[in-house]
Every structure is written in structure tokens, then in C-alpha cells.
Amino acid sequence: MAAISTTSSLIPTFIIPHRPKTLLPHPTCLKLLHKNPNFPKLPFLFLHSNSSSSRNPLLFFHSPLCKTNPFSFSPCLDSIFVFCASLALSFSLFVADVDSASAFAVTAPRKLQSDEVATVRLFQENTPSVVYITNLAVRQDAFTLDVFEVPQGSGSGFVWDKDGHIVTNYHVIRGASDLRVALADQSTYDAEVVGFDQDKDVAVLHVDAPKDKLRPIPIGVSADLLVGQKVYAIGNPFGLDHTLTTGVISGLRREISSAATGRPIQDVIQTDAAINPGNSGGPLLDSSGNLIGINTAIYSPSGASSGVGFSIPVDTVGGIVDQLVRFGKVTRPVLGIKFAPDQSVEQLGLSGVLVLDAPANGPAGKAGLRPTKRDTFGRLILGDIITSVNGKKVNNGSDLYRILDQCKVGDTVIVEVLRDDHKEKLPVVLEPKPDET
């Protein structure tokens, strides 16, 4: 058999699987040649095996010249030859084994389901709004006394507006000497702290980045959330690039404690979307791609995601961010007291909040609440025990915080206390929380 020719610009070279020792002219090419009046003068195209030992040898088209081709036919028999050749090739392909037949199957491109398309689009549209935050701390070398900065933590955040405000958790930036924010395009900027709220674990940063690089995240509503609806968490777990995890809302109106102050955070969203170290401060989105919470904490003895994550609802975050952007701080009302741990009151067989200290220049001190103290003989004299505020029962410190969160600076509340063996009601004018550094 003559050598294989692949240089023809008119007739392409094809490769197909076939059985060994098969020698057949290709019917399609022969039909095309037969329609040409110069058919006897044109070269034939034949299929032949390139390996007689292969289980599925490859067959190639070949174009030997007519004068050297042993299969030259007279013009009167060409139609019969074409018909017979087509029939033989069709039969050989029909009886071919499964492996040979499967080579002719064309795999269609994988198509995504409608829910997958929606998830992919949500990730692509919201990823530009999510940033990576690095917390840097100053360290001094013990031998050279050189001062240098080292990363002491990292987390996520998201763009709040076009003015360069970035929202994250307070515990992500706590103790930082410097902060750096990396946008989705990997451009990095130094960030300054605008303000923070330790009690709610929320902080606002500012970066001096071009407006065209800032993509504010769409703000949603958390008041009408339902258990079971899908949620999506985007962040940088373990320092990896943007990562998406999905899940559902497992519970609503949960309560967790602030990592900084221990003050309870109410109405927290519980989700089974994986939230790992590095996800803190990242957004929790609904199926429309709107922000419904900030990923804040997980419940896990090992420190990794155990399917129980918590997010601060966006309705709470929105009011805090507005105050931080406008005033640099949150004006939250306080009673101006220090109270004992709940266990101490329980050991006394009582319920309420035991006042340990009430500075004279504070709201409670001005109203006449009595702190716990010792007499001249060293005996402990219990202070007032707060049992209700504005008629709402107070069993522990969480109840007191929950009631105060519903009040405003300047409000007058009626505090009922257990003093000695009787109860008294005292009016207290709430004052703003002292500035924090």
C-alpha cells in the first residue's frame, strides 16, 4: 500500500476505528467523485489499517494514483461498486464491537442545572464585593531589637459603599497595629479604622481605593427570613482565595456572646453553611445575592466548621455601620454599673442582677443604686439586685442587655431592685457608653 497522504487541501484526512484486515473505499468520498465527470481520472481514496496487531487499528484515507491503483474500475461498473462499498462499510460498522462503536459517539458539553447556574452567577456577581483583611502586629526581635510587623490574623470583609468603607468583625482587627485590605483583583491597600462596636462585634474600615474598583454589596433585609431558605457564604477561609459555601438557615433569633466584651448579641442567624477561620467578617447572602448577615462565629470544639455557624443579621449591622460612619462610634445607652456573674446570684437562691459597683458620676450612681461593699469588720454587704426594668423581668445579665438595647440615650427607665428584704423602684436616666480606645 502506498504511503499515507495528508497534504491534500481539497480532501481532508479522517481517522476512524475499524476491524483489522478491512480494506474498503469510503462511500461518501466515492459518491462525491462519482458525480464528477472526470471520475476515472481522479485518484481513489481508500481505508487501510496502520497496524495489523492493534485491537482497534486506525484507518486512514489514502490517495494512490489511478495508474498504480490495483482497484481501478471501468466507468460502467462504478455505480455498482459504490453501492456495494457503501453497503459493506455500513454492515461492518453495524457489527463492530461496543468499543469501536463508542468512538463515533460525540459527547455533548455538560449543561448546568438551573439552580447551579443561579449559584455560579451569584458567586461571580458578588465576589468583587468581598475583600481579604490581614491583621498586622508590631514585634521586636529579642536579639537585634529591630521592630517589624508580622501577620497575627486574617479575615474577610465586604465593600459597603463607593466611599471606600469596608465592614468586617471587630475580632478580625482587634489588636492590630496596621491593617491591609486586598480587593478581588488582588490590589492591596492600607486601611484605617473608622470605628468599631465591641458589643456587637462589628467594625468599619476605610481604604483609599479608586471608585471603579469598589463594588458595594447589595443590602437585603433579615427581618423576614425563614428557617430552611438557602444561604451562601463567601470568604477567605484559611487564607485561601474567594471561596463559596452553601447551606440553609438552621435557626433564627439565636443569641451568642461578643468575643470582646461577652455582651450578648441577639437575633443571630444560625446556618449550616460552612464557616471556617478566615470566613469571619464575610457576607452571608440570600438566593438573590443580597446581604442578610455577617459571618461571625461557629460552634466547634475543634475550631473548624461543624455545621453550626452564626451570622449577625443585617438589620442590626445597618444601624451600627451608619453610626460608625457618621460619628466614629456607637452611642449605646448604659446604666453605668458593674454586676456579678449570674452564677453568684444563683448560689444565693435569687434571680436578677447583683450590682457590684455603681460609680457616683454614672447613671445608676446618680439614681441612688447601692453597690456591693464590705463593712468595717470585713463583712460582705450585698448591693441592690435588679429584678426588672420598665416592668420587664430581669433574670440575668442577658435580660438586662436585651432590654437596654431597645432603649435610647436620654431615656428614663424605672429600675426595680431588691434591697435588703424589700423592693424599691428607682428612675434612672440612661447615658451614652463612654468612649473606647
Tab-separated table of C-alpha atoms in Angstrom, residues 3-176:
chain	number	residue	atom	x	y	z
A	3	ALA	CA	2.233	5.867	1.892
A	4	ILE	CA	-0.463	7.890	3.664
A	5	SER	CA	-1.023	11.351	2.225
A	6	THR	CA	-2.182	14.242	4.405
A	7	THR	CA	-1.173	17.126	2.190
A	8	SER	CA	-4.322	17.432	0.156
A	9	SER	CA	-6.087	20.740	0.581
A	10	LEU	CA	-9.200	19.508	-1.206
A	11	ILE	CA	-9.949	16.230	0.558
A	12	PRO	CA	-9.412	16.064	4.343
A	13	THR	CA	-7.832	13.158	6.203
A	14	PHE	CA	-10.125	11.259	8.588
A	15	ILE	CA	-9.309	8.793	11.351
A	16	ILE	CA	-11.868	6.183	12.439
A	17	PRO	CA	-11.655	2.897	14.355
A	18	HIS	CA	-12.249	-0.301	12.378
A	19	ARG	CA	-11.618	-4.001	12.493
A	20	PRO	CA	-8.246	-5.388	11.335
A	21	LYS	CA	-7.669	-6.552	7.783
A	22	THR	CA	-10.508	-4.431	6.390
A	23	LEU	CA	-9.904	-2.684	3.095
A	24	LEU	CA	-12.819	-0.618	1.849
A	25	PRO	CA	-13.181	2.536	-0.220
A	26	HIS	CA	-15.002	5.262	1.670
A	27	PRO	CA	-18.538	5.529	0.243
A	28	THR	CA	-19.025	9.257	0.806
A	29	CYS	CA	-15.850	10.218	-0.974
A	30	LEU	CA	-16.560	7.759	-3.794
A	31	LYS	CA	-20.028	9.213	-4.215
A	32	LEU	CA	-18.567	12.709	-4.478
A	33	LEU	CA	-16.012	11.510	-7.004
A	34	HIS	CA	-18.632	9.600	-8.962
A	35	LYS	CA	-20.600	12.791	-9.577
A	36	ASN	CA	-17.518	14.269	-11.223
A	37	PRO	CA	-17.354	13.502	-14.962
A	38	ASN	CA	-13.617	13.074	-14.606
A	39	PHE	CA	-14.075	10.301	-12.058
A	40	PRO	CA	-11.799	7.725	-13.793
A	41	LYS	CA	-9.016	10.316	-13.958
A	42	LEU	CA	-9.168	11.283	-10.256
A	43	PRO	CA	-7.378	9.404	-7.509
A	44	PHE	CA	-9.309	6.944	-5.367
A	45	LEU	CA	-9.420	7.223	-1.606
A	46	PHE	CA	-9.025	4.016	0.382
A	47	LEU	CA	-9.127	2.983	4.033
A	48	HIS	CA	-6.367	0.819	5.364
A	49	SER	CA	-5.008	-0.232	8.743
A	50	ASN	CA	-1.886	1.340	10.081
A	51	SER	CA	-1.258	-1.555	12.457
A	52	SER	CA	-2.257	-5.153	11.943
A	53	SER	CA	-1.522	-6.081	15.552
A	54	SER	CA	-3.758	-3.456	17.190
A	55	ARG	CA	-7.144	-4.476	18.518
A	56	ASN	CA	-8.750	-1.349	17.117
A	57	PRO	CA	-6.413	-0.167	14.355
A	58	LEU	CA	-6.922	3.266	12.891
A	59	LEU	CA	-7.955	3.560	9.257
A	60	PHE	CA	-6.820	6.442	7.137
A	61	PHE	CA	-7.892	7.810	3.764
A	62	HIS	CA	-5.266	7.234	1.143
A	63	SER	CA	-4.926	8.677	-2.375
A	64	PRO	CA	-2.849	6.471	-4.667
A	65	LEU	CA	-2.712	7.400	-8.331
A	66	CYS	CA	-5.110	5.607	-10.657
A	67	LYS	CA	-2.371	4.143	-12.758
A	68	THR	CA	-0.802	2.420	-9.737
A	69	ASN	CA	-4.032	1.548	-8.017
A	70	PRO	CA	-4.939	-2.147	-8.325
A	71	PHE	CA	-8.594	-1.248	-7.730
A	72	SER	CA	-9.138	0.745	-10.921
A	73	PHE	CA	-12.603	0.075	-12.381
A	74	SER	CA	-14.223	0.656	-15.718
A	75	PRO	CA	-16.705	3.507	-15.854
A	76	CYS	CA	-19.647	1.164	-16.449
A	77	LEU	CA	-19.142	-0.591	-13.109
A	78	ASP	CA	-18.505	2.448	-10.913
A	79	SER	CA	-22.118	2.804	-9.728
A	80	ILE	CA	-22.305	-0.836	-8.733
A	81	PHE	CA	-19.005	-0.561	-6.913
A	82	VAL	CA	-20.126	2.489	-4.962
A	83	PHE	CA	-23.335	0.772	-3.863
A	84	CYS	CA	-21.566	-2.417	-2.787
A	85	ALA	CA	-18.839	-0.499	-0.977
A	86	SER	CA	-21.387	1.580	0.929
A	87	LEU	CA	-23.357	-1.490	1.922
A	88	ALA	CA	-20.241	-3.333	3.086
A	89	LEU	CA	-18.964	-0.441	5.171
A	90	SER	CA	-22.375	0.098	6.784
A	91	PHE	CA	-22.565	-3.585	7.680
A	92	SER	CA	-19.063	-3.630	9.140
A	93	LEU	CA	-19.859	-0.654	11.345
A	94	PHE	CA	-23.140	-2.227	12.459
A	95	VAL	CA	-21.463	-5.433	13.650
A	96	ALA	CA	-18.494	-3.605	15.200
A	97	ASP	CA	-17.897	-4.181	18.903
A	98	VAL	CA	-19.009	-1.733	21.582
A	99	ASP	CA	-15.579	-0.126	21.931
A	100	SER	CA	-15.425	0.684	18.241
A	101	ALA	CA	-18.965	1.973	18.089
A	102	SER	CA	-18.479	4.194	21.112
A	103	ALA	CA	-15.750	6.066	19.288
A	104	PHE	CA	-18.382	7.538	16.988
A	105	ALA	CA	-20.440	8.954	19.888
A	106	VAL	CA	-19.989	12.700	20.346
A	107	THR	CA	-20.176	13.795	23.992
A	108	ALA	CA	-22.374	16.840	24.365
A	109	PRO	CA	-20.973	19.665	26.539
A	110	ARG	CA	-22.045	19.394	30.172
A	111	LYS	CA	-25.081	21.534	30.907
A	112	LEU	CA	-25.680	23.030	34.350
A	113	GLN	CA	-28.991	22.761	36.107
A	114	SER	CA	-30.953	25.935	36.713
A	115	ASP	CA	-30.033	26.042	40.414
A	116	GLU	CA	-26.350	25.548	39.549
A	117	VAL	CA	-26.475	28.385	37.044
A	118	ALA	CA	-28.017	30.630	39.693
A	119	THR	CA	-25.309	29.712	42.227
A	120	VAL	CA	-22.489	30.325	39.748
A	121	ARG	CA	-23.960	33.682	38.774
A	122	LEU	CA	-24.384	34.675	42.439
A	123	PHE	CA	-20.734	33.895	43.177
A	124	GLN	CA	-19.449	35.731	40.106
A	125	GLU	CA	-21.548	38.824	40.768
A	126	ASN	CA	-20.771	39.145	44.492
A	127	THR	CA	-17.132	38.078	44.660
A	128	PRO	CA	-15.890	41.570	43.624
A	129	SER	CA	-17.545	42.938	46.778
A	130	VAL	CA	-15.668	40.609	49.164
A	131	VAL	CA	-12.205	41.592	50.456
A	132	TYR	CA	-9.400	39.883	52.348
A	133	ILE	CA	-8.145	41.574	55.523
A	134	THR	CA	-4.735	40.991	57.093
A	135	ASN	CA	-4.132	41.977	60.717
A	136	LEU	CA	-0.529	43.084	61.313
A	137	ALA	CA	1.108	43.440	64.714
A	138	VAL	CA	4.387	45.072	65.714
A	139	ARG	CA	7.014	42.742	67.129
A	140	GLN	CA	10.546	43.375	68.358
A	141	ASP	CA	13.394	40.965	67.783
A	142	ALA	CA	14.776	39.773	71.121
A	143	PHE	CA	18.393	39.876	69.948
A	144	THR	CA	18.659	42.757	67.464
A	145	LEU	CA	15.811	44.824	68.983
A	146	ASP	CA	14.630	45.536	65.451
A	147	VAL	CA	10.936	46.346	65.153
A	148	PHE	CA	8.959	44.620	62.405
A	149	GLU	CA	5.394	43.733	61.530
A	150	VAL	CA	4.059	40.194	61.373
A	151	PRO	CA	0.612	38.926	60.413
A	152	GLN	CA	-1.261	37.883	63.538
A	153	GLY	CA	-4.576	37.080	61.929
A	154	SER	CA	-6.754	37.424	58.880
A	155	GLY	CA	-10.378	37.517	57.922
A	156	SER	CA	-12.881	38.663	55.368
A	157	GLY	CA	-14.943	41.771	54.820
A	158	PHE	CA	-17.080	43.406	52.181
A	159	VAL	CA	-17.407	46.770	50.464
A	160	TRP	CA	-20.202	48.833	51.990
A	161	ASP	CA	-20.184	51.881	49.689
A	162	LYS	CA	-18.257	53.672	46.959
A	163	ASP	CA	-16.542	55.890	49.543
A	164	GLY	CA	-14.227	53.024	50.481
A	165	HIS	CA	-15.893	51.813	53.683
A	166	ILE	CA	-15.261	48.149	54.463
A	167	VAL	CA	-17.358	46.233	57.014
A	168	THR	CA	-15.973	43.296	58.996
A	169	ASN	CA	-15.955	41.800	62.500
A	170	TYR	CA	-14.250	43.605	65.340
A	171	HIS	CA	-12.371	40.478	66.412
A	172	VAL	CA	-10.757	40.372	62.933
A	173	ILE	CA	-9.000	43.707	63.525
A	174	ARG	CA	-8.556	43.565	67.310
A	175	GLY	CA	-5.018	44.335	68.473
A	176	ALA	CA	-3.794	45.367	65.015
